[in-house]
C-alpha positions as semicolon CSV with decimal commas, in nm:
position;residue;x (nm);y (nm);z (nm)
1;X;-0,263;-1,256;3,335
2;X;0,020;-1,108;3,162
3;X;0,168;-0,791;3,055
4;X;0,076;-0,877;2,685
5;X;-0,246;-1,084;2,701
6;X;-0,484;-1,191;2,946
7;X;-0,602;-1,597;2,935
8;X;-0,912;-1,712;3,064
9;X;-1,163;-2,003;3,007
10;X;-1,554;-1,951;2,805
11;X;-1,851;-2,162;2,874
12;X;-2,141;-2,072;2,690
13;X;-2,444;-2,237;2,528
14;X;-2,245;-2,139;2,186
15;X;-1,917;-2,256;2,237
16;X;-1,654;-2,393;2,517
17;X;-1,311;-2,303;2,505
18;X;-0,954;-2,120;2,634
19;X;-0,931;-1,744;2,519
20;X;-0,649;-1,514;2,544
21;X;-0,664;-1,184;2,455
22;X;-0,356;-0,999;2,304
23;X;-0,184;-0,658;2,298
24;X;0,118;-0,727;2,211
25;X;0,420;-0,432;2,265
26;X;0,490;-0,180;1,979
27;X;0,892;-0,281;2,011
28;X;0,996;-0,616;1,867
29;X;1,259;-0,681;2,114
30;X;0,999;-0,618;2,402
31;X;0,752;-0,834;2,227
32;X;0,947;-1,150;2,210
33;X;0,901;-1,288;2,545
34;X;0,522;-1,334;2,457
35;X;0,575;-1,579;2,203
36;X;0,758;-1,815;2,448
37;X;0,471;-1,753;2,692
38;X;0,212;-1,793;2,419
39;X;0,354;-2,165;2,334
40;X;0,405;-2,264;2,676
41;X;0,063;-2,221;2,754
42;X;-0,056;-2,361;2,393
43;X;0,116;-2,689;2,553
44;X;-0,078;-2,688;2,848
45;X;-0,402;-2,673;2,659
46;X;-0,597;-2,981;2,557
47;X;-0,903;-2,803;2,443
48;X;-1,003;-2,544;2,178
49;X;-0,819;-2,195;2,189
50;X;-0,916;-1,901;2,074
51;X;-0,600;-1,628;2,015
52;X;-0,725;-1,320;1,969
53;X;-0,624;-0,918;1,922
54;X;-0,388;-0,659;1,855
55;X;-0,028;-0,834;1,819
56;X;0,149;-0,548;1,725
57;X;0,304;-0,787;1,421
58;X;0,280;-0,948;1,121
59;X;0,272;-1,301;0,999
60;X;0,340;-1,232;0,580
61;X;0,494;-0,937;0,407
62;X;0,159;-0,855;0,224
63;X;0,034;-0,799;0,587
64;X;0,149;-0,393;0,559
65;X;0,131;-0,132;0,289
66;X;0,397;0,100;0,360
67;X;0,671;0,252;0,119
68;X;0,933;0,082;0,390
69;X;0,963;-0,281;0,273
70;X;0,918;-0,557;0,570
71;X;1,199;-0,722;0,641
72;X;1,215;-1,133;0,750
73;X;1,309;-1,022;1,125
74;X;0,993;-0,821;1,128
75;X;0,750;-1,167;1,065
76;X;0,987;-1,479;1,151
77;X;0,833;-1,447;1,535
78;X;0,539;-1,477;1,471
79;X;0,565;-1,718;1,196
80;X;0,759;-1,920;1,384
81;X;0,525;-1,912;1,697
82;X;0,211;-1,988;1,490
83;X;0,394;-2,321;1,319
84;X;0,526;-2,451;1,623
85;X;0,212;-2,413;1,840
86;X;0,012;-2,533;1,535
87;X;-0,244;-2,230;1,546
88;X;-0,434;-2,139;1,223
89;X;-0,610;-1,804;1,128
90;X;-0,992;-1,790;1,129
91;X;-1,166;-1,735;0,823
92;X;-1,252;-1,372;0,734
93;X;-1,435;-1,166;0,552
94;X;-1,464;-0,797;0,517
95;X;-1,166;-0,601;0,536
96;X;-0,865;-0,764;0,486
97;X;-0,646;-0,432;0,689
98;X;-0,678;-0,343;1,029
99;X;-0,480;-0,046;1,137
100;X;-0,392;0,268;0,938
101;X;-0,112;0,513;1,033
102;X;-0,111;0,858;0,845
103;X;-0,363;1,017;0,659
104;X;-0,231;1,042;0,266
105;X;0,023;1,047;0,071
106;X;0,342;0,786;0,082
107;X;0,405;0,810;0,449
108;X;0,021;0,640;0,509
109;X;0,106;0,294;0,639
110;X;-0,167;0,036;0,641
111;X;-0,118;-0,310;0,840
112;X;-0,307;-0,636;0,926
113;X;-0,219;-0,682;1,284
114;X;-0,538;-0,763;1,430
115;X;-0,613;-1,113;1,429
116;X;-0,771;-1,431;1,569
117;X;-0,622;-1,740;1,550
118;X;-0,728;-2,124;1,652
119;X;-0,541;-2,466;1,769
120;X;-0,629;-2,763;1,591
121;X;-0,910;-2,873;1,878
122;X;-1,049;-2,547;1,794
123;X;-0,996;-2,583;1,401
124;X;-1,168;-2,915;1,430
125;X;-1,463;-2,822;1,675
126;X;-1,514;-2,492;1,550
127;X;-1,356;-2,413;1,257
128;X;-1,665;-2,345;1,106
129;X;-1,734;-2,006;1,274
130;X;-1,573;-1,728;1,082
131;X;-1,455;-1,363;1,229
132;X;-1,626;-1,047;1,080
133;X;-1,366;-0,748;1,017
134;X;-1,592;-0,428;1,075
135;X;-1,578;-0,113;0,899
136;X;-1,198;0,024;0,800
137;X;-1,063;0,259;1,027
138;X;-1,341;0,452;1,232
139;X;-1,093;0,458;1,477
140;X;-0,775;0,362;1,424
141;X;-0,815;-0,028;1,426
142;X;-1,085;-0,214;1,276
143;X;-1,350;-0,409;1,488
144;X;-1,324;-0,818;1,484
145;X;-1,681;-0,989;1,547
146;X;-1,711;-1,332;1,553
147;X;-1,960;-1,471;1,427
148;X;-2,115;-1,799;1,559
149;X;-2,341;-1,939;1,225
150;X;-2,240;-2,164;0,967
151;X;-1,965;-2,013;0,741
152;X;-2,108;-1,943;0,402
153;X;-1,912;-2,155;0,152
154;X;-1,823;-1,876;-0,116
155;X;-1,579;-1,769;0,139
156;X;-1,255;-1,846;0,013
157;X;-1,022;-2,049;0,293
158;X;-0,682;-2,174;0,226
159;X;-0,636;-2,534;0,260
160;X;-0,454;-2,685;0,600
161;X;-0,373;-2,981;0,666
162;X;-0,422;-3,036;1,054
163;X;-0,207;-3,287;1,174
164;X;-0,505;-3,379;1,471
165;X;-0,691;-3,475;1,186
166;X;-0,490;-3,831;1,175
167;X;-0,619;-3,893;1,535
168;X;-0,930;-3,970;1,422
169;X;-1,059;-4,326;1,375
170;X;-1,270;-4,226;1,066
171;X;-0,899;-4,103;0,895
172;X;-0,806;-4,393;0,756
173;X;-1,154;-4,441;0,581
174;X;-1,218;-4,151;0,453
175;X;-0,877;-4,104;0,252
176;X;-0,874;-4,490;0,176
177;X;-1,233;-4,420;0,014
178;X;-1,130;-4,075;-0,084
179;X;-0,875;-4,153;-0,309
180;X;-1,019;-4,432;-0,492
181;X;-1,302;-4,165;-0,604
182;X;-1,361;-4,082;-0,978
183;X;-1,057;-4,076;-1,232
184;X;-1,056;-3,795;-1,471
185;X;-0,857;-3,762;-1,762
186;X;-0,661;-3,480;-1,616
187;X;-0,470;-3,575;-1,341
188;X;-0,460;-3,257;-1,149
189;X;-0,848;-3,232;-1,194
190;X;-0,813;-3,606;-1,009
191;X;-0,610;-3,485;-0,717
192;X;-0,793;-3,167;-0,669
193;X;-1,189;-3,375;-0,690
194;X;-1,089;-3,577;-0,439
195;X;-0,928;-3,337;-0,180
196;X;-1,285;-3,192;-0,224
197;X;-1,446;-3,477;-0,160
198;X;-1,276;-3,541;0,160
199;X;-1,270;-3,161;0,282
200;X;-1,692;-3,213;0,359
201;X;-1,600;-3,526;0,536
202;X;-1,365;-3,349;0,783
């Protein structure tokens, strides 16, 4: 346990993993520390993670509405944290906000600082359950559900490329095979129908 998050270990007919569950300090400065924490215990771990809560920060300057622009020391730490211990965001849907400040007017500020994140064994394991963002702001954060059913494919998820994926002895095959698929006359059109093709196989 720590002043910032509290890590424990899940075993359930639905899913096995390490959780740790975040409130991260309002001040920046004071909020540092828990990204060192946060990747030394990321490279302890050898199963899949679940990183989830209220971080108190933001990972992208679209993360905030606010008419006080975000500045790069404002995301770089947790940027930098989520790169170095690998960890991708779970797919969403619902709202993409999570926390209001203010009622109306210009001095409303709007942020996403709720969020659940996953290492690559989780990514690879169960990357296929997707996090529910309740209801905007019947109290002053919005609730996160995850939900454990196959995600449904209209959801839109960014590609990422997850460097575990090379560990495993099927890799070679499936890109070999992958890119010798069909040749259209567009070239892009090539390169993006076979990244599709191989997406279903990992």
């Amino acid at each position: 346990m720590d002043a910032q998050f509290i890590h424990c270990t899940i075993t359930s007919s639905n899913v096995s993993c390490a959780l740790a569950v975040v409130y991260g300090y309002n001040c920046l400065e004071m909020r540092k520390e828990i990204w060192q924490k946060l990747k030394n215990l990321a490279q302890t771990l050898n199963q899949p993670w679940l990183l989830w809560g209220d971080f108190n920060a933001i990972i992208n300057p679209q993360d905030r509405v606010s008419k006080h622009g975000v500045t790069q020391v404002e995301v770089q730490d947790f940027a930098n944290f989520c790169s170095d211990a690998m960890m991708s965001e779970l797919p969403c849907r619902g709202e993409f906000f999570t926390w209001k400040y203010g009622q109306m007017g210009e001095d409303v500020v709007i942020n996403r600082i709720d969020r659940a994140l996953g290492n690559d064994d989780w990514m690879l394991n169960l990357g296929h359950l997707t996090i529910e963002v309740g209801d905007p702001f019947i109290l002053d954060h919005t609730l996160l559900m995850l939900k454990f059913q196959r995600r449904n494919n209209n959801i839109k998820v960014p590609f990422r490329f997850l460097n575990v994926w090379t560990e495993y002895e099927e890799f070679q095959r499936i890109v070999t095979e992958g890119w010798h698929g069909t040749q259209h006359s567009c070239k892009l059109a090539t390169i993006w129908y076979m990244l599709k093709a191989m997406k279903y196989e990992f």
